[in-house]
Coordinates of C-alpha atoms in Angstrom, one line a residue:
M1 CA -73.7 -55.7 11.5
A2 CA -76.0 -53.6 9.4
H3 CA -75.7 -49.8 9.4
R4 CA -78.6 -47.5 8.8
Y5 CA -78.3 -43.9 7.6
S6 CA -81.3 -41.9 8.5
T7 CA -80.3 -38.8 6.7
V8 CA -78.9 -38.0 3.3
L9 CA -76.3 -35.7 4.9
E10 CA -74.7 -38.7 6.7
A11 CA -74.6 -40.6 3.4
Y12 CA -72.8 -37.8 1.7
S13 CA -70.4 -37.6 4.7
V14 CA -69.5 -41.4 4.4
L15 CA -68.7 -41.0 0.7
G16 CA -66.7 -37.8 1.5
L17 CA -68.9 -35.6 -0.6
E18 CA -70.6 -32.3 -0.2
Q19 CA -74.3 -32.1 0.2
G20 CA -76.1 -31.8 -3.1
S21 CA -73.4 -33.5 -5.2
S22 CA -74.7 -34.8 -8.5
L23 CA -75.4 -38.5 -9.2
D24 CA -72.4 -38.8 -11.4
I25 CA -70.1 -37.5 -8.7
V26 CA -71.8 -40.0 -6.2
K27 CA -71.2 -42.9 -8.6
N28 CA -67.6 -42.0 -9.2
A29 CA -66.9 -41.5 -5.5
Y30 CA -68.5 -44.8 -4.7
K31 CA -66.6 -46.7 -7.4
Q32 CA -63.3 -45.4 -6.2
L33 CA -64.0 -46.2 -2.5
A34 CA -65.5 -49.6 -3.3
L35 CA -62.3 -50.5 -5.3
K36 CA -60.1 -49.5 -2.3
T37 CA -62.2 -51.2 0.4
H38 CA -63.4 -54.4 -1.1
P39 CA -62.2 -57.5 0.8
D40 CA -60.1 -58.9 -2.0
K41 CA -57.8 -55.9 -1.9
N42 CA -57.7 -55.9 1.9
P43 CA -57.5 -59.6 2.9
D44 CA -55.7 -58.8 6.1
N45 CA -58.2 -56.2 7.2
E46 CA -61.1 -57.7 9.2
D47 CA -63.1 -54.5 8.9
A48 CA -62.9 -54.4 5.1
T49 CA -66.3 -56.0 4.7
A50 CA -67.9 -53.7 7.3
Q51 CA -66.4 -50.7 5.5
F52 CA -67.7 -52.0 2.2
Q53 CA -71.2 -52.4 3.7
R54 CA -71.2 -48.9 5.0
L55 CA -70.3 -47.5 1.6
S56 CA -73.0 -49.6 -0.1
E57 CA -75.7 -48.4 2.4
A58 CA -74.7 -44.8 1.9
Y59 CA -74.7 -45.3 -1.8
N60 CA -78.2 -46.7 -1.7
V61 CA -79.5 -43.8 0.4
L62 CA -78.1 -41.3 -2.1
I63 CA -79.4 -43.3 -5.1
K64 CA -82.9 -43.3 -3.6
H65 CA -82.5 -39.6 -2.8
H66 CA -81.7 -38.8 -6.4
D67 CA -84.4 -41.1 -7.8
Q68 CA -87.0 -39.4 -5.7
S69 CA -85.7 -36.0 -6.7
S70 CA -85.8 -36.7 -10.4
S71 CA -88.9 -39.0 -10.4
S72 CA -87.5 -40.7 -13.5
P73 CA -89.4 -43.8 -14.6
H74 CA -86.3 -45.4 -16.0
R75 CA -84.3 -45.5 -12.8
H76 CA -84.3 -48.5 -10.6
A77 CA -84.5 -48.4 -6.9
Y78 CA -81.2 -49.7 -5.6
T79 CA -81.7 -51.0 -2.2
H80 CA -79.6 -53.3 0.0
S81 CA -81.1 -54.9 3.1
Y82 CA -78.8 -56.3 5.7
S83 CA -81.3 -57.0 8.4
S84 CA -81.6 -60.6 9.7
Y85 CA -85.0 -60.8 8.1
G86 CA -84.4 -59.0 4.9
H87 CA -83.6 -60.5 1.5
Y88 CA -80.9 -59.4 -1.0
N89 CA -82.2 -58.5 -4.5
D90 CA -79.9 -60.1 -7.0
D91 CA -81.0 -57.9 -9.8
Q92 CA -80.3 -54.9 -7.7
Y93 CA -76.8 -56.3 -6.9
D94 CA -76.1 -57.0 -10.5
D95 CA -77.3 -53.6 -11.7
E96 CA -75.6 -51.7 -9.0
Y97 CA -72.1 -53.2 -9.5
R98 CA -72.4 -53.2 -13.3
D99 CA -72.4 -49.4 -13.0
V100 CA -69.2 -49.6 -10.9
Y101 CA -67.2 -52.4 -12.6
D102 CA -67.7 -52.5 -16.3
D103 CA -64.3 -51.7 -17.9
D104 CA -61.3 -53.6 -16.6
D105 CA -60.1 -57.0 -15.3
E106 CA -60.2 -55.8 -11.7
D107 CA -64.0 -55.3 -12.0
L108 CA -64.3 -58.9 -13.1
A109 CA -62.2 -60.2 -10.3
F110 CA -64.3 -58.2 -7.8
Y111 CA -67.5 -59.6 -9.2
M112 CA -66.2 -63.1 -9.1
F113 CA -65.2 -62.7 -5.5
L114 CA -68.6 -61.4 -4.5
Y115 CA -70.4 -64.0 -6.4
E116 CA -68.3 -66.8 -4.9
Q117 CA -69.0 -65.6 -1.4
L118 CA -72.7 -65.4 -2.1
M119 CA -73.0 -68.8 -3.8
R120 CA -70.9 -70.7 -1.2
G121 CA -72.4 -68.9 1.8
K122 CA -68.9 -68.2 3.2
G123 CA -69.0 -64.5 3.1
R124 CA -68.8 -62.7 6.3
W125 CA -72.0 -61.0 5.6
S126 CA -73.8 -63.4 3.2
A127 CA -75.6 -65.3 6.0
N128 CA -77.9 -62.4 6.3
M129 CA -78.6 -62.0 2.6
R130 CA -81.5 -63.6 0.8
Y131 CA -82.4 -63.3 -2.8
Q132 CA -85.9 -61.9 -3.4
R133 CA -85.9 -63.3 -6.9
Y134 CA -83.8 -65.5 -9.1
N135 CA -82.6 -64.5 -12.5
P136 CA -82.5 -67.6 -14.7
R137 CA -80.1 -65.9 -17.1
N138 CA -77.3 -66.2 -14.5
S139 CA -77.9 -69.9 -13.7
E140 CA -75.0 -72.3 -14.3
T141 CA -74.2 -75.9 -13.5
T142 CA -72.2 -77.0 -10.6
E143 CA -69.3 -78.1 -12.9
Q144 CA -69.3 -74.7 -14.6
L145 CA -69.3 -72.9 -11.2
Q146 CA -66.5 -75.1 -9.9
A147 CA -64.5 -74.6 -13.0
R148 CA -65.0 -70.9 -12.8
M149 CA -64.1 -70.9 -9.1
R150 CA -61.0 -72.9 -9.9
R151 CA -60.0 -70.4 -12.5
V152 CA -60.6 -67.6 -9.9
R153 CA -58.5 -69.4 -7.4
E154 CA -55.7 -70.1 -9.9
E155 CA -55.8 -66.4 -10.9
Q156 CA -55.6 -65.5 -7.2
E157 CA -52.7 -67.9 -6.6
A158 CA -51.0 -66.5 -9.7
M159 CA -51.7 -63.0 -8.5
K160 CA -50.3 -64.0 -5.1
E161 CA -47.3 -65.6 -6.6
R162 CA -46.8 -62.6 -8.9
R163 CA -47.1 -60.3 -5.9
A164 CA -44.6 -62.5 -4.0
N165 CA -42.2 -62.3 -7.0
E166 CA -42.8 -58.6 -7.2
D167 CA -42.0 -58.3 -3.5
V168 CA -38.8 -60.3 -4.0
L169 CA -37.9 -58.1 -7.0
R170 CA -38.8 -55.0 -5.0
K171 CA -36.7 -56.2 -2.1
A172 CA -33.9 -57.0 -4.4
E173 CA -34.3 -53.6 -6.0
L174 CA -34.4 -52.0 -2.6
E175 CA -31.3 -53.9 -1.6
K176 CA -29.6 -53.0 -4.8
E177 CA -30.5 -49.4 -4.2
R178 CA -29.3 -49.6 -0.7
K179 CA -26.0 -51.1 -1.8
E180 CA -25.7 -48.5 -4.5
R181 CA -26.3 -45.8 -1.9
E182 CA -23.7 -47.3 0.4
A183 CA -21.3 -47.6 -2.6
M184 CA -22.1 -44.0 -3.5
K185 CA -21.6 -43.0 0.1
E186 CA -18.2 -44.8 0.2
R187 CA -17.3 -43.3 -3.2
R188 CA -18.2 -39.9 -2.0
A189 CA -16.2 -40.5 1.2
R190 CA -13.2 -41.5 -0.9
E191 CA -13.8 -38.5 -3.2
D192 CA -13.9 -36.3 -0.1
V193 CA -10.6 -37.7 1.1
L194 CA -9.1 -37.3 -2.3
R195 CA -10.5 -33.8 -2.6
K196 CA -9.2 -32.8 0.8
A197 CA -5.8 -34.2 0.0
K198 CA -5.9 -32.4 -3.3
L199 CA -6.9 -29.1 -1.6
E200 CA -4.2 -29.6 1.0
K201 CA -1.7 -30.3 -1.8
E202 CA -2.9 -27.2 -3.7
R203 CA -2.7 -25.1 -0.5
E204 CA 0.8 -26.3 0.1
Q205 CA 1.8 -25.7 -3.5
E206 CA 0.2 -22.2 -3.3
K207 CA 2.0 -21.5 0.0
K208 CA 5.3 -22.5 -1.5
A209 CA 4.6 -20.5 -4.7
A210 CA 3.7 -17.5 -2.5
E211 CA 6.9 -17.9 -0.5
E212 CA 8.8 -18.2 -3.8
R213 CA 7.1 -15.1 -5.1
Q214 CA 7.8 -13.2 -1.9
R215 CA 11.4 -14.3 -2.1
L216 CA 11.7 -13.2 -5.7
K217 CA 10.0 -9.9 -4.8
T218 CA 12.4 -9.4 -1.9
T219 CA 15.4 -10.3 -4.1
H220 CA 14.0 -8.0 -6.8
R221 CA 13.5 -5.1 -4.3
K222 CA 17.0 -5.6 -2.9
A223 CA 18.4 -5.6 -6.4
Q224 CA 16.4 -2.6 -7.3
A225 CA 17.5 -0.9 -4.1
A226 CA 21.2 -1.8 -4.8
A227 CA 20.8 -0.6 -8.4
F228 CA 19.1 2.6 -7.2
Q229 CA 21.8 3.2 -4.7
K230 CA 24.4 2.5 -7.2
S231 CA 22.7 4.8 -9.7
A232 CA 22.1 7.4 -7.0
A233 CA 25.7 7.2 -6.0
K234 CA 26.8 7.5 -9.6
K235 CA 24.4 10.4 -10.1
A236 CA 25.6 12.0 -6.9
R237 CA 29.2 11.7 -8.0
A238 CA 28.3 13.1 -11.4
E239 CA 26.4 15.9 -9.8
Q240 CA 29.4 16.6 -7.4
E241 CA 31.7 16.6 -10.4
R242 CA 29.4 18.9 -12.3
L243 CA 29.0 21.3 -9.4
Q244 CA 32.8 21.3 -8.6
T245 CA 33.6 21.9 -12.3
L246 CA 31.2 24.8 -12.4
R247 CA 32.5 26.3 -9.2
S248 CA 36.2 25.9 -10.4
E249 CA 35.3 27.6 -13.6
V250 CA 33.7 30.5 -11.8
F251 CA 36.7 30.9 -9.5
S252 CA 39.0 30.8 -12.5
A253 CA 36.9 33.5 -14.2
A254 CA 37.2 35.6 -11.0
R255 CA 41.0 35.3 -11.0
R256 CA 41.0 36.3 -14.7
G257 CA 38.9 39.3 -13.9
D258 CA 35.9 38.0 -15.9
G259 CA 33.1 39.4 -13.8
D260 CA 30.4 38.6 -16.3
K261 CA 31.1 34.9 -16.1
V262 CA 31.2 35.0 -12.4
R263 CA 27.8 36.6 -12.3
K264 CA 26.4 34.1 -14.8
G265 CA 27.7 31.1 -12.8
I266 CA 26.1 32.4 -9.6
Y267 CA 22.9 33.7 -11.0
E268 CA 22.2 31.0 -13.6
D269 CA 24.2 27.9 -12.5
N270 CA 23.4 28.4 -8.8
V271 CA 27.1 28.5 -7.8
D272 CA 27.3 29.4 -4.1
A273 CA 29.0 32.8 -3.6
T274 CA 30.2 31.8 -0.1
G275 CA 33.1 29.5 0.8
G276 CA 36.3 28.5 -0.9
E277 CA 36.7 27.0 -4.3
I278 CA 36.7 23.3 -3.3
I279 CA 33.4 21.8 -2.2
A280 CA 33.7 19.6 0.9
G281 CA 34.1 16.0 -0.3
S282 CA 34.7 17.0 -4.0
E283 CA 38.5 17.3 -3.8
A284 CA 38.8 14.4 -6.3
Y285 CA 36.9 16.3 -8.9
A286 CA 38.9 19.6 -8.7
R287 CA 41.3 20.1 -11.6
R288 CA 43.7 21.8 -9.3
I289 CA 43.9 22.6 -5.6
P290 CA 44.3 26.3 -4.9
E291 CA 47.0 27.6 -2.7
D292 CA 44.5 29.1 -0.3
R293 CA 41.5 26.7 0.0
Q294 CA 39.6 29.3 2.1
E295 CA 39.9 32.1 -0.4
T296 CA 36.4 33.2 -1.5
L297 CA 35.2 34.9 -4.6
M298 CA 35.0 38.2 -2.6
H299 CA 38.6 37.8 -1.6
I300 CA 39.6 37.4 -5.3
A301 CA 37.5 40.3 -6.4
A302 CA 39.0 42.5 -3.6
K303 CA 42.5 41.4 -4.5
N304 CA 41.8 42.4 -8.2
G305 CA 40.3 45.7 -7.0
D306 CA 37.0 45.0 -8.8
A307 CA 34.7 47.1 -6.6
K308 CA 31.6 46.4 -8.8
L309 CA 32.1 42.6 -8.5
V310 CA 32.6 43.0 -4.7
Q311 CA 29.4 44.9 -4.5
W312 CA 27.5 42.4 -6.7
L313 CA 28.8 39.5 -4.7
D314 CA 27.8 41.3 -1.5
C315 CA 24.2 41.5 -2.8
H316 CA 24.1 37.8 -3.8
N317 CA 24.8 36.0 -0.5
A318 CA 28.5 36.5 -0.3
D319 CA 29.7 36.7 3.4
P320 CA 32.1 39.6 4.0
E321 CA 33.1 38.1 7.4
E322 CA 34.7 35.0 5.8
C323 CA 38.5 34.7 6.2
D324 CA 41.2 33.1 4.1
E325 CA 43.8 30.8 5.5
S326 CA 45.8 33.8 6.8
G327 CA 42.8 35.0 8.7
M328 CA 42.1 38.1 6.6
T329 CA 38.7 39.2 5.3
A330 CA 38.1 40.6 1.9
F331 CA 38.3 44.1 3.4
Q332 CA 41.7 43.4 4.8
V333 CA 42.9 42.0 1.4
A334 CA 41.7 45.2 -0.3
L335 CA 43.4 47.3 2.5
Q336 CA 46.7 45.4 2.0
R337 CA 46.5 46.4 -1.7
G338 CA 45.3 49.9 -1.0
D339 CA 42.2 49.7 -3.2
T340 CA 40.2 52.6 -1.9
S341 CA 37.2 52.0 -4.1
V342 CA 36.7 48.6 -2.5
L343 CA 37.4 50.1 0.9
K344 CA 34.8 52.8 0.4
H345 CA 32.2 50.1 -0.5
F346 CA 32.7 48.4 2.9
Y347 CA 32.7 51.7 4.8
T348 CA 29.5 52.7 3.1
T349 CA 27.7 49.3 3.4
Y350 CA 29.0 48.3 6.9
R351 CA 29.4 51.2 9.3
P352 CA 32.7 50.7 11.2
E353 CA 31.3 52.0 14.4
D354 CA 28.6 49.3 14.4
P355 CA 29.8 46.4 16.7
D356 CA 27.9 43.9 14.5
Y357 CA 30.4 44.5 11.7
K358 CA 33.5 44.4 13.8
H359 CA 34.7 41.0 12.4
I360 CA 34.5 42.4 8.8
Y361 CA 37.3 44.8 9.6
S362 CA 39.3 42.9 12.2
G363 CA 39.2 39.4 10.9
S364 CA 41.3 36.8 12.7
A365 CA 44.7 38.0 11.5
T366 CA 47.3 39.1 14.1
R367 CA 48.5 42.1 12.2
S368 CA 46.9 45.5 12.7
L369 CA 44.9 47.3 10.0
L370 CA 47.5 50.2 10.0
S371 CA 50.3 47.8 9.2
L372 CA 48.3 46.4 6.3
A373 CA 47.6 49.9 5.1
L374 CA 51.3 50.8 5.3
E375 CA 52.1 47.6 3.3
S376 CA 49.9 49.1 0.4
H377 CA 52.2 52.2 0.3
K378 CA 49.0 54.1 -0.4
P379 CA 48.7 57.3 1.8
E380 CA 44.9 57.5 1.1
A381 CA 44.4 53.9 2.5
I382 CA 46.4 54.8 5.6
R383 CA 44.4 58.0 6.1
M384 CA 41.1 56.0 5.8
I385 CA 42.2 53.7 8.6
L386 CA 43.2 56.5 10.8
D387 CA 40.0 58.5 10.0
K388 CA 37.8 55.5 10.9
G389 CA 39.6 55.0 14.2
F390 CA 40.9 51.6 13.4
A391 CA 44.4 52.3 14.7
S392 CA 45.3 52.7 18.4
E393 CA 48.0 54.9 19.7
E394 CA 50.2 51.9 20.2
D395 CA 49.7 50.9 16.6
I396 CA 50.6 54.4 15.4
N397 CA 53.7 54.5 17.6
E398 CA 54.8 51.1 16.3
E399 CA 54.3 51.9 12.7
R400 CA 55.8 55.4 13.0
A401 CA 59.0 53.8 14.5
Y402 CA 59.1 51.5 11.5
V403 CA 58.6 54.2 9.0
I404 CA 61.4 56.4 10.4
S405 CA 63.8 53.5 10.5
T406 CA 66.2 52.9 7.7
E407 CA 64.5 49.7 6.7
G408 CA 61.1 51.3 6.7
K409 CA 62.3 54.2 4.6
E410 CA 63.9 51.9 2.1
A411 CA 60.7 49.9 1.9
L412 CA 58.5 52.9 1.4
C413 CA 60.8 54.9 -0.9
G414 CA 61.7 52.1 -3.1
T415 CA 64.6 52.9 -5.4
G416 CA 64.9 56.4 -4.1
T417 CA 62.9 58.2 -6.9
R418 CA 61.2 61.5 -6.3
N419 CA 57.8 60.0 -6.3
G420 CA 58.9 57.5 -3.7
D421 CA 60.4 60.2 -1.5
D422 CA 57.2 62.3 -1.8
K423 CA 55.0 59.3 -0.9
Y424 CA 57.3 58.6 2.1
D425 CA 57.0 62.1 3.3
E426 CA 53.2 62.1 2.9
I427 CA 52.9 58.8 4.9
L428 CA 55.2 60.1 7.6
D429 CA 53.3 63.4 7.8
I430 CA 50.0 61.4 8.2
L431 CA 51.4 59.3 11.0
M432 CA 52.9 62.4 12.7
S433 CA 49.7 64.4 12.5
Y434 CA 47.5 61.6 13.9
G435 CA 50.1 60.7 16.5
G436 CA 51.0 64.3 17.5
F437 CA 54.8 63.8 17.1
S438 CA 57.6 65.8 15.6
A439 CA 59.9 64.2 13.1
P440 CA 62.5 62.1 15.0
A441 CA 65.9 60.9 13.9
P442 CA 65.8 57.5 12.2
S443 CA 66.2 54.6 14.7
P444 CA 68.4 51.6 14.0
I445 CA 66.7 48.5 12.9
S446 CA 67.5 46.8 16.1
Q447 CA 65.3 49.2 18.0
R448 CA 62.4 48.6 15.6
V449 CA 62.7 44.9 16.0
L450 CA 62.7 45.1 19.7
H451 CA 59.6 47.3 19.7
S452 CA 57.7 45.1 17.2
P453 CA 59.2 41.7 16.4
N454 CA 56.3 40.9 14.1
R455 CA 57.5 43.6 11.7
I456 CA 60.4 41.2 10.8
F457 CA 58.0 39.4 8.6
K458 CA 57.4 42.8 6.8
Q459 CA 61.1 42.7 5.7
F460 CA 61.2 38.9 5.3
R461 CA 57.8 38.4 3.8
Q462 CA 58.7 34.9 2.6
P463 CA 60.0 33.0 5.7
P464 CA 63.6 32.0 4.8
S465 CA 65.2 28.6 5.3
K466 CA 68.1 28.2 7.7
D467 CA 70.5 27.8 4.8
S468 CA 69.5 30.9 2.8
A469 CA 72.7 32.9 2.2
A470 CA 70.8 36.1 1.3
H471 CA 68.8 36.1 4.4
A472 CA 71.8 35.2 6.5
E473 CA 73.6 38.3 5.2
R474 CA 70.6 40.4 6.1
L475 CA 70.4 39.0 9.6
T476 CA 74.0 40.1 10.2
Q477 CA 72.8 43.6 10.1
L478 CA 70.6 43.0 13.2
S479 CA 71.7 43.1 16.8
P480 CA 72.2 39.8 18.6
E481 CA 68.9 40.4 20.5
S482 CA 67.0 41.0 17.3
Q483 CA 68.5 38.0 15.6
N484 CA 67.4 35.9 18.6
S485 CA 63.9 37.3 18.3
F486 CA 63.7 36.6 14.6
H487 CA 64.8 33.0 15.0
I488 CA 62.2 32.5 17.7
L489 CA 59.5 33.9 15.4
L490 CA 60.8 31.8 12.5
A491 CA 60.7 28.6 14.5
N492 CA 57.1 29.3 15.7
N493 CA 56.0 30.1 12.1
I494 CA 57.5 26.8 10.8
S495 CA 56.1 24.7 13.6
G496 CA 52.7 26.4 13.2

């Protein structure tokens, strides 16, 4: 079926060109489309011939359009007529396709195909074609035509066979590629399995390594902790020993009366001024255990009569209320020794009438302050106790009875020297003046013991053993009642 294009615009559209495209562009487009749509390249497409005819008609319209536009005398009018009454111009066919196929073997094959269809009258569209003129240049004999046609068929068969071989090769190549892809897929799957197994193994190894590192860290930390504890314990023991040594040296200096070293130890070496010589838990580091483990530096200074050291200790955290093992404070120790300078420090610093300071003066000893003052044989110390109101009427009566007794007079007068007699008379006068009594006759020792059994320990300051001959002789001087009281007190003292 023939197609007619009434407009140039439709012809441009069939070739896929824009309106106004140049003749060279039209030729190139037509050549490319003709090569794609000619029947030889599309044997299975029944519409190939019709498509080729449409392209040819559109090409003719555009050729005429350009010829009329340029009015060139050298251009031919390329026309194709496909009407049932029209004729096909062979010169026009030859000139037209010479422009399209002039360079390669595919052009020749295409010409041969078209020529065969025209000559044999077997083309799908050749029945409607007629030649307007015959070009004797292209005439050939029947044998030549048959030979050429035979070559064309052979070439077509060879091309078909070649294409079949190419298809086989292509299929084989595709199959090979498919197998390679499957092999690669399997290989990748195996690699994935191996990689996963390797990763799992590495994770397991890393887990074990981490556990081992953690175990080593724990062991190391425990070892460090043990070593630190051991080192800390060693350092603590060394520090304990150092502190105890310093403290013992300070106490030794205090007993020697070396106040400067005592001050240095407390001020520079931070030795505590309170407490006894032995630090709790440091007994093993003490060079010697003191007789009185509760005796403080203030007790020692008071015993030595070092009022300046007592005052300095009092200003550097020493506790005047601390008692030794006998229950006496530093004040009581100083009173027992009759050191008035130390006593005056306490009186001045701690007012006796203030109840907050009561324990400084009373301590926890069972003996009265007046008995301690009498033991010092110092009239001034006795007067201080009486002046401050530390002695009750009962205490005065008890001590007066002891003083006027034979034993008391012997204890106070000593060897019977003039100074001893004068001191005795002064002490007795003090007691009589504060007690409001006249001088009585000396009472026997038995009466004194009955009034105050504790005074026995005044005469027997060191508790005697039961086998002591000296003490036994002295006990014979007592009445049976007094002897019985003494033995009771002695038993209590030993059991306590």
